[in-house]
PDB file of C-alpha atoms in Angstrom:
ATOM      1  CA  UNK A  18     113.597 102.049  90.521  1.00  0.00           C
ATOM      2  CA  UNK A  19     112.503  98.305  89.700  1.00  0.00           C
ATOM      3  CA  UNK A  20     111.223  96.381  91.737  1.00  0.00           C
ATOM      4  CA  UNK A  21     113.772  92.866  92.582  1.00  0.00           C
ATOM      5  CA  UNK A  22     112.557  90.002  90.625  1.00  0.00           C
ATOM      6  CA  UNK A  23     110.833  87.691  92.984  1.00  0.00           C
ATOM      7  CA  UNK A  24     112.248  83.812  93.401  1.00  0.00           C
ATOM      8  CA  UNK A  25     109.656  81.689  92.909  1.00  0.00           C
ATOM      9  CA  UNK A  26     109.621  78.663  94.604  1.00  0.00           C
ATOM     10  CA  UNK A  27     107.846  75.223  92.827  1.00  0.00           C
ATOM     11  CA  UNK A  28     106.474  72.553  94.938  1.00  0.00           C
ATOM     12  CA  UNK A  29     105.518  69.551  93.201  1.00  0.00           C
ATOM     13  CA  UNK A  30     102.867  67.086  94.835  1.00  0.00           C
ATOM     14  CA  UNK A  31     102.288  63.097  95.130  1.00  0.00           C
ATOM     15  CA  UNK A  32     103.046  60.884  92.436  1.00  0.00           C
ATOM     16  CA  UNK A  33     105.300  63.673  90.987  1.00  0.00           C
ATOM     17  CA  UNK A  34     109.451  65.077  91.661  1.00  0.00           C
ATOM     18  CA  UNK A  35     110.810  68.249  90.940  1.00  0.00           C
ATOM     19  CA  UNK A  36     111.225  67.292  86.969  1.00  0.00           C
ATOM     20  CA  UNK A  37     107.969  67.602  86.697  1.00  0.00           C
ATOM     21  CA  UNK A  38     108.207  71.680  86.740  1.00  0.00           C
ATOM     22  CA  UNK A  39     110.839  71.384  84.107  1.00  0.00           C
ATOM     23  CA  UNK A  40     108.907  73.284  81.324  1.00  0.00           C
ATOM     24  CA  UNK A  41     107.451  75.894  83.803  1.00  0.00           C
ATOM     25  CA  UNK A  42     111.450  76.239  85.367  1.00  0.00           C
ATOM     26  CA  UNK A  43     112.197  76.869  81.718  1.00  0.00           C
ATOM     27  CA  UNK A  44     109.300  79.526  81.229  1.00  0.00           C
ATOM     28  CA  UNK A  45     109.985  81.302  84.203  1.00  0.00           C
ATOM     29  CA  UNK A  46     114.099  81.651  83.239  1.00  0.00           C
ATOM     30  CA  UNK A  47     113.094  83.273  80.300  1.00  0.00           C
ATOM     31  CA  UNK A  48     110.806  85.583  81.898  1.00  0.00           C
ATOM     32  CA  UNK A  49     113.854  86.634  84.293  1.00  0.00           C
ATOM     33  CA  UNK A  50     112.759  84.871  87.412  1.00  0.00           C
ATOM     34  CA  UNK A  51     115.236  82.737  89.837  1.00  0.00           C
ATOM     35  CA  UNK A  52     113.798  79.314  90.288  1.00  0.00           C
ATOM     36  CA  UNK A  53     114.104  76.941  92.501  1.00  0.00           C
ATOM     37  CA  UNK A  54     112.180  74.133  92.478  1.00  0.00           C
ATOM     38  CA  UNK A  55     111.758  71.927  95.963  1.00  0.00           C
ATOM     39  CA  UNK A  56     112.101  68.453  96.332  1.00  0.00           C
ATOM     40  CA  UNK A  57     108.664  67.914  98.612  1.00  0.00           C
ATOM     41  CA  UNK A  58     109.068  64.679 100.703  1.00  0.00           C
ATOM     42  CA  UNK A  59     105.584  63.313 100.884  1.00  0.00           C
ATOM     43  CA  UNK A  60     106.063  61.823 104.200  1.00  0.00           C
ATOM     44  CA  UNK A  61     103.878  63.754 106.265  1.00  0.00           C
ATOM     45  CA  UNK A  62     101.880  67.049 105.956  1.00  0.00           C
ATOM     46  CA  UNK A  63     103.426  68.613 108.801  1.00  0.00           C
ATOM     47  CA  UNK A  64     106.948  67.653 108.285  1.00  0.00           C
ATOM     48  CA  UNK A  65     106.787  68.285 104.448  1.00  0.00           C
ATOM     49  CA  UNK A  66     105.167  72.040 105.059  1.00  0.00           C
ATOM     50  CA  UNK A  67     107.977  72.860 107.785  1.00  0.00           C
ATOM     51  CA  UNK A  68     110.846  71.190 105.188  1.00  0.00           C
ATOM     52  CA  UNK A  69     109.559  73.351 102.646  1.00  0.00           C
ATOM     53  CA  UNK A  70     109.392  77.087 105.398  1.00  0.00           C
ATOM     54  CA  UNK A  71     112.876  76.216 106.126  1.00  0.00           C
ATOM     55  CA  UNK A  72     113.761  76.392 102.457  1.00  0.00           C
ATOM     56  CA  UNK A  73     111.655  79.495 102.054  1.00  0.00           C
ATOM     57  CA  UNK A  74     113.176  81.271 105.043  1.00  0.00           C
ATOM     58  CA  UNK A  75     116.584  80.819 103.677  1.00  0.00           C
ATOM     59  CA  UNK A  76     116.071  82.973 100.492  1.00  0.00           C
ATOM     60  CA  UNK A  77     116.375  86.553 100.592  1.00  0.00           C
ATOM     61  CA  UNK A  78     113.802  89.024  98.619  1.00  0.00           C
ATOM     62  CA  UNK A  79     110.384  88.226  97.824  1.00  0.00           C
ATOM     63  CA  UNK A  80     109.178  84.864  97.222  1.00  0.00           C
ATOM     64  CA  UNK A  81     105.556  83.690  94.563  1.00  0.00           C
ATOM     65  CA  UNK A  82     105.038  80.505  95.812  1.00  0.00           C
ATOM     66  CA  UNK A  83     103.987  77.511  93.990  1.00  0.00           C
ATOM     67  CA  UNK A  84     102.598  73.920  94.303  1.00  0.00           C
ATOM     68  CA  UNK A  85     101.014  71.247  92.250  1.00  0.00           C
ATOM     69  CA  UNK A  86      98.432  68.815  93.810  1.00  0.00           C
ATOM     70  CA  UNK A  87      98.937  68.180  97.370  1.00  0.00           C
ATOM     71  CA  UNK A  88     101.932  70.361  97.202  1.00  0.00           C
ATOM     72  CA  UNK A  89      98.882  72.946  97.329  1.00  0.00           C
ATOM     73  CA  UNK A  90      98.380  71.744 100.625  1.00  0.00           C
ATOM     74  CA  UNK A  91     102.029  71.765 101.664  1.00  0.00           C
ATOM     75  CA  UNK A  92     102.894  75.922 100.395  1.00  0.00           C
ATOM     76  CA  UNK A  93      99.281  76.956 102.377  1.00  0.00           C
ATOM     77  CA  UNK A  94     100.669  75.405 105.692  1.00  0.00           C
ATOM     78  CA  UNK A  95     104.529  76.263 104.528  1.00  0.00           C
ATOM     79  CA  UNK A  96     104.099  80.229 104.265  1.00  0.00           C
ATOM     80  CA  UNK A  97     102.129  81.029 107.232  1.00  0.00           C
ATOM     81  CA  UNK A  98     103.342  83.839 108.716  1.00  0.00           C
ATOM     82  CA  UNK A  99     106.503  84.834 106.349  1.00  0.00           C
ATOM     83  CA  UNK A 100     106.150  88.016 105.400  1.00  0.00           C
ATOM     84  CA  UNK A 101     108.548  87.625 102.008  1.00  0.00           C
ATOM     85  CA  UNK A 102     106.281  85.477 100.476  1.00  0.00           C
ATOM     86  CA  UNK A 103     104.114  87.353  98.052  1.00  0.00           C
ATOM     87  CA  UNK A 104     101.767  85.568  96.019  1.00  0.00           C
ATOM     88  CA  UNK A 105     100.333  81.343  96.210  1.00  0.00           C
ATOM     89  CA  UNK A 106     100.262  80.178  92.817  1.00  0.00           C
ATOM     90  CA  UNK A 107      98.011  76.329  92.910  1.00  0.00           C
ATOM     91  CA  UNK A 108      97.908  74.537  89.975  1.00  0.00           C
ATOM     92  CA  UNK A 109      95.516  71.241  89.775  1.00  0.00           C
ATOM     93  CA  UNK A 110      95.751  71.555  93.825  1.00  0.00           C
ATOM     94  CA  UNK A 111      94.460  71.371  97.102  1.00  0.00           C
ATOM     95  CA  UNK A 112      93.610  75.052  99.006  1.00  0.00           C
ATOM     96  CA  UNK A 113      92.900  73.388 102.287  1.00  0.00           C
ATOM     97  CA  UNK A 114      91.042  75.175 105.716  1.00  0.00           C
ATOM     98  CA  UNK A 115      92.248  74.255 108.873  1.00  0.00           C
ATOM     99  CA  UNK A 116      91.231  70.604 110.450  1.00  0.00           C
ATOM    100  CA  UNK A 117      91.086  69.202 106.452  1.00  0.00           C
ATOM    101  CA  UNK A 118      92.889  67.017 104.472  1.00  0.00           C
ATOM    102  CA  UNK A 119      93.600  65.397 100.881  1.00  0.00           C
ATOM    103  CA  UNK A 120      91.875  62.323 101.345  1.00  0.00           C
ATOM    104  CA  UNK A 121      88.518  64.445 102.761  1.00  0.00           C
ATOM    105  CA  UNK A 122      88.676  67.321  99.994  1.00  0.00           C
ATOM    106  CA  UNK A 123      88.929  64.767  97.471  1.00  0.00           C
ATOM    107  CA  UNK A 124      85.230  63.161  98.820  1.00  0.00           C
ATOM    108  CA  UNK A 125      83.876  66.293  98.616  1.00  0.00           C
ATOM    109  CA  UNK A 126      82.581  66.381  94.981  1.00  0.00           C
ATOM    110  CA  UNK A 127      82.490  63.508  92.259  1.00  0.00           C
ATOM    111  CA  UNK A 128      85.175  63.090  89.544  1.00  0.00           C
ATOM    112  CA  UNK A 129      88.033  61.324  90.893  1.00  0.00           C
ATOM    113  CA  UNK A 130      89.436  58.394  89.736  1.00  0.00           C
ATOM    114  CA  UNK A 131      92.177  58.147  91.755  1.00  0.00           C
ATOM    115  CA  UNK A 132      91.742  55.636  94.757  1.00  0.00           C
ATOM    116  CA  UNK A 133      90.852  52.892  92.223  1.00  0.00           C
ATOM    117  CA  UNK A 134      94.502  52.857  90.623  1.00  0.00           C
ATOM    118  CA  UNK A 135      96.868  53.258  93.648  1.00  0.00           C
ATOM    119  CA  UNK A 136      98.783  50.853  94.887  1.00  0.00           C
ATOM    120  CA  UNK A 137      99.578  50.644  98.394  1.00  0.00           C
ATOM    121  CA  UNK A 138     103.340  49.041  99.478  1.00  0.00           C
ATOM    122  CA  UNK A 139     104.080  48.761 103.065  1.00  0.00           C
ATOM    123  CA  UNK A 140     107.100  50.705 104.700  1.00  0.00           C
ATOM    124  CA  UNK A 141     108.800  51.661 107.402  1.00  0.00           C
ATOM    125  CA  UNK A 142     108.414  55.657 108.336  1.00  0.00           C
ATOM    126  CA  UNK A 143     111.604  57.166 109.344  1.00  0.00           C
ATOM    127  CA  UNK A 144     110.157  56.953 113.202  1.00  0.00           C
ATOM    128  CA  UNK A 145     109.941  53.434 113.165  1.00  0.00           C
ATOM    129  CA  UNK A 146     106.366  52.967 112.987  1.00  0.00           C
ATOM    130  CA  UNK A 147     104.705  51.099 110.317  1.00  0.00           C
ATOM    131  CA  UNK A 148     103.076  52.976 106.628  1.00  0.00           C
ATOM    132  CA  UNK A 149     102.451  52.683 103.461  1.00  0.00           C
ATOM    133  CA  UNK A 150     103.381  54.423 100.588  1.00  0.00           C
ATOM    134  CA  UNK A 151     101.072  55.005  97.703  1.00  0.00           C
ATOM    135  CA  UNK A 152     101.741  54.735  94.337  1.00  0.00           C
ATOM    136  CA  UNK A 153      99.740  55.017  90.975  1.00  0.00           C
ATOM    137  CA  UNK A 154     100.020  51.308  88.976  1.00  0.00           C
ATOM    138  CA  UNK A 155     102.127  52.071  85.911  1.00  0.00           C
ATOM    139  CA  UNK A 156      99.876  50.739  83.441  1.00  0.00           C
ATOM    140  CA  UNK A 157      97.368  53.080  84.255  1.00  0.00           C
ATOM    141  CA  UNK A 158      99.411  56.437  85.437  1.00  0.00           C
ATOM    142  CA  UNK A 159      99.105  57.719  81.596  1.00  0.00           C
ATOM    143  CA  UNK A 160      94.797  57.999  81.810  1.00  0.00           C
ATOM    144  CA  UNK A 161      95.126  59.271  85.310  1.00  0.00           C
ATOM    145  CA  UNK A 162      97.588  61.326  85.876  1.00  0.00           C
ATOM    146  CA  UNK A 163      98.579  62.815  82.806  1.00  0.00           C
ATOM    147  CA  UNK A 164      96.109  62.140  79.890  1.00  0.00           C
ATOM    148  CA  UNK A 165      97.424  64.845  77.537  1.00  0.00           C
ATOM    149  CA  UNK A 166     101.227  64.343  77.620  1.00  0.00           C
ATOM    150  CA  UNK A 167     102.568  61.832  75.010  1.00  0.00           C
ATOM    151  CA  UNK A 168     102.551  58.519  75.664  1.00  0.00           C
ATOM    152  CA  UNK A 169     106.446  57.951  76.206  1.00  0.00           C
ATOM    153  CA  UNK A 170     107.184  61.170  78.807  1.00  0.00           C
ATOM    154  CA  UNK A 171     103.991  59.592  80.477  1.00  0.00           C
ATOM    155  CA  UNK A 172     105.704  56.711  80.757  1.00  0.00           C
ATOM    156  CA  UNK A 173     108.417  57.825  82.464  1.00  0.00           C
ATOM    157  CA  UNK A 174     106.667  59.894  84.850  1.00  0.00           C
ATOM    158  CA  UNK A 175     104.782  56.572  85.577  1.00  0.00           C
ATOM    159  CA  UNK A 176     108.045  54.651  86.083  1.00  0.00           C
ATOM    160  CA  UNK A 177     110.416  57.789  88.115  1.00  0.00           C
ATOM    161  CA  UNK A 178     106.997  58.681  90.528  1.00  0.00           C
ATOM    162  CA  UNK A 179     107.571  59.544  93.976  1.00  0.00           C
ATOM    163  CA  UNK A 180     105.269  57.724  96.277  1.00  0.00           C
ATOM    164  CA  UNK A 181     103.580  59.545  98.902  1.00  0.00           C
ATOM    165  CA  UNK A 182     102.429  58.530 102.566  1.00  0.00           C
ATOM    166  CA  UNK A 183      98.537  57.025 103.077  1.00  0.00           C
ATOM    167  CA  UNK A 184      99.333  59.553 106.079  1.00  0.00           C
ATOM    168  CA  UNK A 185     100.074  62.168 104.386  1.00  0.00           C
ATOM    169  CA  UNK A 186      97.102  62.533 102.711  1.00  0.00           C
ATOM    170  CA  UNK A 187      94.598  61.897 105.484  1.00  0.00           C
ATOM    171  CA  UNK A 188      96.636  65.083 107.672  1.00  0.00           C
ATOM    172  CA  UNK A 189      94.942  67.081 108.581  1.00  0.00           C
ATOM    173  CA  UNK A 190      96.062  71.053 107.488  1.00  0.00           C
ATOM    174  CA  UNK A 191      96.476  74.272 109.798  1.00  0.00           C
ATOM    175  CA  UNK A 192      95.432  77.624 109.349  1.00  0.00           C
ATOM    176  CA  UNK A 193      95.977  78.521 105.638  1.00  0.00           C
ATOM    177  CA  UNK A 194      98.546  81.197 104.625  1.00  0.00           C
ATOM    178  CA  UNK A 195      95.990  82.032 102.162  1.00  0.00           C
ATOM    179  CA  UNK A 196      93.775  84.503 104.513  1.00  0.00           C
ATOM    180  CA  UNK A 197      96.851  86.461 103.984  1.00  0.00           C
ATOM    181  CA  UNK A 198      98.355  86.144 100.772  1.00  0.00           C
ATOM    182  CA  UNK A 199      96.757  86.552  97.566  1.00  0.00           C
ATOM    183  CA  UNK A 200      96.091  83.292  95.997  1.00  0.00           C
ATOM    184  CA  UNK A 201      95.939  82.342  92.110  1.00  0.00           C
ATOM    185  CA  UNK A 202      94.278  79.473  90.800  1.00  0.00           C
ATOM    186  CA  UNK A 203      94.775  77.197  88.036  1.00  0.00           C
ATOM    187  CA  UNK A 204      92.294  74.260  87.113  1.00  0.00           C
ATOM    188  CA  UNK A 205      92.593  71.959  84.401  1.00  0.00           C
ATOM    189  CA  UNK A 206      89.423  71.057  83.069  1.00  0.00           C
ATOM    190  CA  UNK A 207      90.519  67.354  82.853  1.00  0.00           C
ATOM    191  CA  UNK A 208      91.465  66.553  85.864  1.00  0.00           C
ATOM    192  CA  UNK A 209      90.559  63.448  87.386  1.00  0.00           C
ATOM    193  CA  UNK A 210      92.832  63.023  90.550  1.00  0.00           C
ATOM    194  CA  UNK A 211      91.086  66.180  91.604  1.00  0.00           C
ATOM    195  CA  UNK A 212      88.177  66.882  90.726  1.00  0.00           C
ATOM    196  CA  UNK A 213      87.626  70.170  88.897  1.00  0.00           C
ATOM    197  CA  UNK A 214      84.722  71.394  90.586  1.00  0.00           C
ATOM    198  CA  UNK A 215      86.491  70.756  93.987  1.00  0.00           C
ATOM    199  CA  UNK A 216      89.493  72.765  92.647  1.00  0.00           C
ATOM    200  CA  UNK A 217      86.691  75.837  91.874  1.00  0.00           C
ATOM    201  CA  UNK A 218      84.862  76.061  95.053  1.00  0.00           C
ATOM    202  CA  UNK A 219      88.372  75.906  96.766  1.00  0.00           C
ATOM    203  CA  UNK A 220      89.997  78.450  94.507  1.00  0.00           C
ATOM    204  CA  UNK A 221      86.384  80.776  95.305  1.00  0.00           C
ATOM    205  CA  UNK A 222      85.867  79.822  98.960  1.00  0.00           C
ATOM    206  CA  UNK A 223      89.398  81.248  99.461  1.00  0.00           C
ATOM    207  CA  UNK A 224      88.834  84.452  97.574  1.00  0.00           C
ATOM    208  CA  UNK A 225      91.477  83.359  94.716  1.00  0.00           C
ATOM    209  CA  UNK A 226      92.039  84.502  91.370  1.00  0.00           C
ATOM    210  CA  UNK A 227      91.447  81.474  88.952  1.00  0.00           C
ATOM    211  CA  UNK A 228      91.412  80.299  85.583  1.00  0.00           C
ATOM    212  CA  UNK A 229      90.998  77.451  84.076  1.00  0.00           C
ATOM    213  CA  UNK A 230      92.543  75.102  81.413  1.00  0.00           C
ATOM    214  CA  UNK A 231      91.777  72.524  79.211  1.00  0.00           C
ATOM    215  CA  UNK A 232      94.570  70.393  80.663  1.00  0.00           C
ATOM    216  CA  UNK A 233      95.052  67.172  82.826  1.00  0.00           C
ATOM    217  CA  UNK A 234      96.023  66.667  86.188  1.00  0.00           C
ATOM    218  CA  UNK A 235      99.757  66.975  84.818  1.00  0.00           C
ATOM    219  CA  UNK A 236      99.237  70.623  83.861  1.00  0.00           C
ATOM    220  CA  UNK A 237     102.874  71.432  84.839  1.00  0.00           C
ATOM    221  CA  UNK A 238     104.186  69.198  81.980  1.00  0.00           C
ATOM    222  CA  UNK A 239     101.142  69.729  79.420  1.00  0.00           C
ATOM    223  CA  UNK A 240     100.871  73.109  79.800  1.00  0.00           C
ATOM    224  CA  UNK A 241     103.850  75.121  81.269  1.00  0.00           C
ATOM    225  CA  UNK A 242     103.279  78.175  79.052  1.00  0.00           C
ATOM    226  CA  UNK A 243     100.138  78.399  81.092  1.00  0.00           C
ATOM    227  CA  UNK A 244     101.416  77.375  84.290  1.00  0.00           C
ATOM    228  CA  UNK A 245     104.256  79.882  83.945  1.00  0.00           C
ATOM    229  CA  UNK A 246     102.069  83.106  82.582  1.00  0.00           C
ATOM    230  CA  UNK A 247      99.647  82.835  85.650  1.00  0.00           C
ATOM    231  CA  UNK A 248     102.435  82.398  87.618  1.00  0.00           C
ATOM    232  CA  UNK A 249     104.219  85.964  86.270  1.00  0.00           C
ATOM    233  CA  UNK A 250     100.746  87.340  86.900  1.00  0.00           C
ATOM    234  CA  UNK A 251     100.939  86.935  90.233  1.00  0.00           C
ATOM    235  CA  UNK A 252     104.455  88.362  90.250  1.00  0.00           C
ATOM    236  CA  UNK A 253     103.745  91.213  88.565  1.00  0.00           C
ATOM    237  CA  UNK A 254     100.087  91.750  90.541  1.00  0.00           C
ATOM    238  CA  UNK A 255     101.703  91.944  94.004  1.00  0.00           C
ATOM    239  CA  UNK A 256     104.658  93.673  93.077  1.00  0.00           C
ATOM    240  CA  UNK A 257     102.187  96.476  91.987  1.00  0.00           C
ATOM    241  CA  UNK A 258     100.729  96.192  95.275  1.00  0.00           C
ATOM    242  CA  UNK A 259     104.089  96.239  97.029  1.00  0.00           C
ATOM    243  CA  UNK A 260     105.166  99.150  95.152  1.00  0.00           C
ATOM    244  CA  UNK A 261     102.417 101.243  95.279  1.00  0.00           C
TER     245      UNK A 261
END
């Protein structure tokens, strides 16, 4: 008897909506695989990780979980403990330990060119308190965020991003679902929002499978052939495992 088709679940990260998987959504389609990619908030580690559990806990069968950037960050803290989810997929993304966040990962090894093109706008969070929400200055989204995707879908990207919270980044993560669940790796080779060499020691301190890409931060929309295959390689790894 086969095996059920896993959903896979795609969590984008900062800068970034659920568009942004559109290529990989398609991939995966084809493949066979329901889809459903999350809309991550960016407001706060903790709140965006238990935003996207509840989402996860309301889907029945197995789950291959996947995010982009700091939505790395948000599927380690989101799957903890759920028993469904069978495989973390991170592409270009964090794979934090407990007691770290964006901000200090990103400090860790040379190559990011981030900080210098943000720009900070003040906000209201939805407790009342004073933020600010970060955003990537238009003019220079395309060389930093997505160096190998034409010039005019850059452009949009650059002009429909979704900010995410100074806090947010600087949150400090939990215990990672990875110690649990088998992790797969993606790094493209171009990144410079994080650096690649960060996104190796992370994918080998946590005992992942990885691969690498020649590819920009924006791997989801340069490369979604990529993206998807590792993706059904995970799906089709643990549902050996869960089989056997």
């Amino acid at each position: 008897m086969r095996a059920q088709q896993p959903t896979v679940v795609l969590v984008h990260g900062a800068f970034a909506d659920a568009s942004s998987r559109h290529g990989v959504v398609d991939r995966l389609r084809t493949r066979g695989y329901p889809v459903v990619a999350a809309a991550n908030p960016l407001r706060g580690l903790a709140a965006d990780s238990d935003y996207v559990r509840q989402l996860l806990t309301s889907i029945d069968g197995p789950v291959v979980l996947g995010g982009h950037s700091y939505g790395g960050s948000v599927i380690s803290t989101a799957a903890r403990g759920l028993d469904h989810v069978r495989a973390l997929v991170f592409a270009a993304a964090f794979l934090p330990e407990a007691g770290e966040s964006a901000v200090a990962l990103s400090a860790r090894f040379p190559g990011s060119t981030l900080a210098e093109t943000l720009r900070p706008v003040p906000v209201t969070l939805p407790d009342g308190s004073p933020g600010t929400d970060l955003y990537i200055d238009q003019a220079r989204s395309h060389q930093q965020f997505a160096a190998d995707v034409p010039e005019d879908t850059a452009a949009v990207m650059a002009a429909t991003q979704r900010p995410v919270t100074e806090t947010a980044l600087a949150e400090e993560a939990g215990e990672p679902a990875g110690r649990d669940i088998p992790s797969w790796v993606l790094v493209p080779t171009g990144d410079r929002t994080i650096p690649p060499r960060l996104q190796t020691f992370l994918a080998e301190r946590a005992g992942a499978t990885a691969t690498t890409v020649d590819a920009s931060h924006a791997v989801s929309v340069s490369r979604p052939d990529e993206v998807a295959r590792l993706i059904d390689e995970a799906a089709r790894a643990t549902a050996r495992r869960s089989t056997s």
